[in-house]
Amino acid sequence: MMSSRLMRPAFAAAARQTAPRTAIRTYAAAAVDSKPPVALFGLDGTYANALYTAAAKTNNLDPTAKAIASLSSILKSDPKLQTILAAPTLSDSDKSQIVAELEKHTGGADKSGTVKNLLSALAENNRLSLLEGVAEKFGTLISAQKGELELTVTSAAKLEPKLLQRIEQAIAKSEYSQGKKLKTVAVVNPEILGGLVVEVGERTIDLSVSQKIARLNKLLTDAV
């Protein structure tokens, strides 16, 4: 197993970052093959950058991506877990137990210890609550590295697979896909009430009922 001391510097640098733009300068000098393929902002983006760099330098991008995907799935399926991670009163013992438990949910893919080092760095700096955002942004980096374009389809209730496939096919044939392979992510958000919100890369198509109601309310307000 790769010594954790060899990979800790990247996460230590992430822990010191507070300004997003500083994070970009930090990684500008990284080797071409380990430099994050797209710019990310925010503290979770800084940690995602550090994770990508550490995994790339040790040739562990694929297994790290699998481990992070497994963790992301657990976080999404257990809302109480995010509450636990965000608790401000966690002791050092609590943090160690949480890291050990999370490591069990990496599907055995984290043989290099890269993800474990990330979890330890987050725990030491009281930032375990960032894990979900880090996982999401790391997924963005992996998609970019593979030349994929992320397609996020948000609905008020879970969509049937056939409908989701039809949406993906329609977007793939449109100018929105930019000729890239799409990576489709389905999100359920009851707050949109109905309809869909489709995000392709940096473009958003908002066809939600909540948006239509907001537009109607604005028209009524402007008319008074």
CSV table of C-alpha atoms in Angstrom, one decimal, residues 62-140:
chain,number,residue,atom,x,y,z
A,62,ASP,CA,-10.3,4.5,-11.8
A,63,PRO,CA,-10.4,2.8,-8.4
A,64,THR,CA,-10.6,6.1,-6.6
A,65,ALA,CA,-13.6,7.0,-8.8
A,66,LYS,CA,-15.3,3.7,-8.0
A,67,ALA,CA,-14.6,4.3,-4.2
A,68,ILE,CA,-16.0,7.8,-4.4
A,69,ALA,CA,-19.1,6.7,-6.3
A,70,SER,CA,-19.8,4.0,-3.7
A,71,LEU,CA,-19.5,6.7,-0.9
A,72,SER,CA,-21.7,9.1,-2.9
A,73,SER,CA,-24.4,6.4,-3.2
A,74,ILE,CA,-24.4,5.8,0.6
A,75,LEU,CA,-24.6,9.5,1.3
A,76,LYS,CA,-27.6,9.9,-1.0
A,77,SER,CA,-29.4,6.8,0.3
A,78,ASP,CA,-29.0,7.8,4.0
A,79,PRO,CA,-30.0,11.4,4.8
A,80,LYS,CA,-29.2,10.9,8.5
A,81,LEU,CA,-25.6,10.3,7.6
A,82,GLN,CA,-25.1,13.8,6.3
A,83,THR,CA,-26.5,15.1,9.6
A,84,ILE,CA,-24.0,13.0,11.5
A,85,LEU,CA,-21.1,14.3,9.4
A,86,ALA,CA,-22.1,17.9,10.0
A,87,ALA,CA,-22.4,17.6,13.8
A,88,PRO,CA,-20.1,20.3,15.3
A,89,THR,CA,-19.4,18.3,18.5
A,90,LEU,CA,-17.7,15.2,17.1
A,91,SER,CA,-14.8,14.1,19.2
A,92,ASP,CA,-11.5,12.7,17.8
A,93,SER,CA,-12.7,9.2,18.6
A,94,ASP,CA,-16.0,9.9,16.8
A,95,LYS,CA,-14.2,11.1,13.7
A,96,SER,CA,-11.9,8.0,13.7
A,97,GLN,CA,-14.9,5.7,13.9
A,98,ILE,CA,-16.7,7.6,11.1
A,99,VAL,CA,-13.7,7.5,8.8
A,100,ALA,CA,-13.3,3.7,9.5
A,101,GLU,CA,-17.0,3.2,8.8
A,102,LEU,CA,-17.0,5.2,5.6
A,103,GLU,CA,-13.9,3.4,4.4
A,104,LYS,CA,-15.9,0.1,4.6
A,105,HIS,CA,-18.3,1.6,2.1
A,106,THR,CA,-15.8,2.2,-0.7
A,107,GLY,CA,-16.5,-1.2,-2.1
A,108,GLY,CA,-12.9,-2.4,-1.5
A,109,ALA,CA,-11.7,-0.1,-4.3
A,110,ASP,CA,-9.5,2.1,-2.2
A,111,LYS,CA,-6.5,-0.2,-2.0
A,112,SER,CA,-4.1,2.8,-2.3
A,113,GLY,CA,-5.6,4.5,0.7
A,114,THR,CA,-6.2,7.7,-1.3
A,115,VAL,CA,-9.8,8.1,-0.3
A,116,LYS,CA,-9.0,7.2,3.3
A,117,ASN,CA,-6.5,10.0,3.3
A,118,LEU,CA,-9.1,12.4,2.0
A,119,LEU,CA,-11.6,11.3,4.7
A,120,SER,CA,-8.9,11.7,7.4
A,121,ALA,CA,-8.0,15.2,6.2
A,122,LEU,CA,-11.7,16.2,6.2
A,123,ALA,CA,-12.2,14.8,9.7
A,124,GLU,CA,-9.0,16.5,11.1
A,125,ASN,CA,-10.2,19.8,9.8
A,126,ASN,CA,-13.9,19.4,10.9
A,127,ARG,CA,-15.0,19.3,7.2
A,128,LEU,CA,-16.7,15.9,6.9
A,129,SER,CA,-19.9,17.7,5.9
A,130,LEU,CA,-18.1,18.7,2.7
A,131,LEU,CA,-17.8,15.0,1.6
A,132,GLU,CA,-21.0,14.9,-0.5
A,133,GLY,CA,-19.9,18.1,-2.4
A,134,VAL,CA,-16.4,16.7,-2.8
A,135,ALA,CA,-17.7,13.5,-4.3
A,136,GLU,CA,-20.0,15.4,-6.7
A,137,LYS,CA,-17.2,17.6,-7.9
A,138,PHE,CA,-14.7,14.8,-8.2
A,139,GLY,CA,-17.2,13.1,-10.5
A,140,THR,CA,-17.2,16.2,-12.6
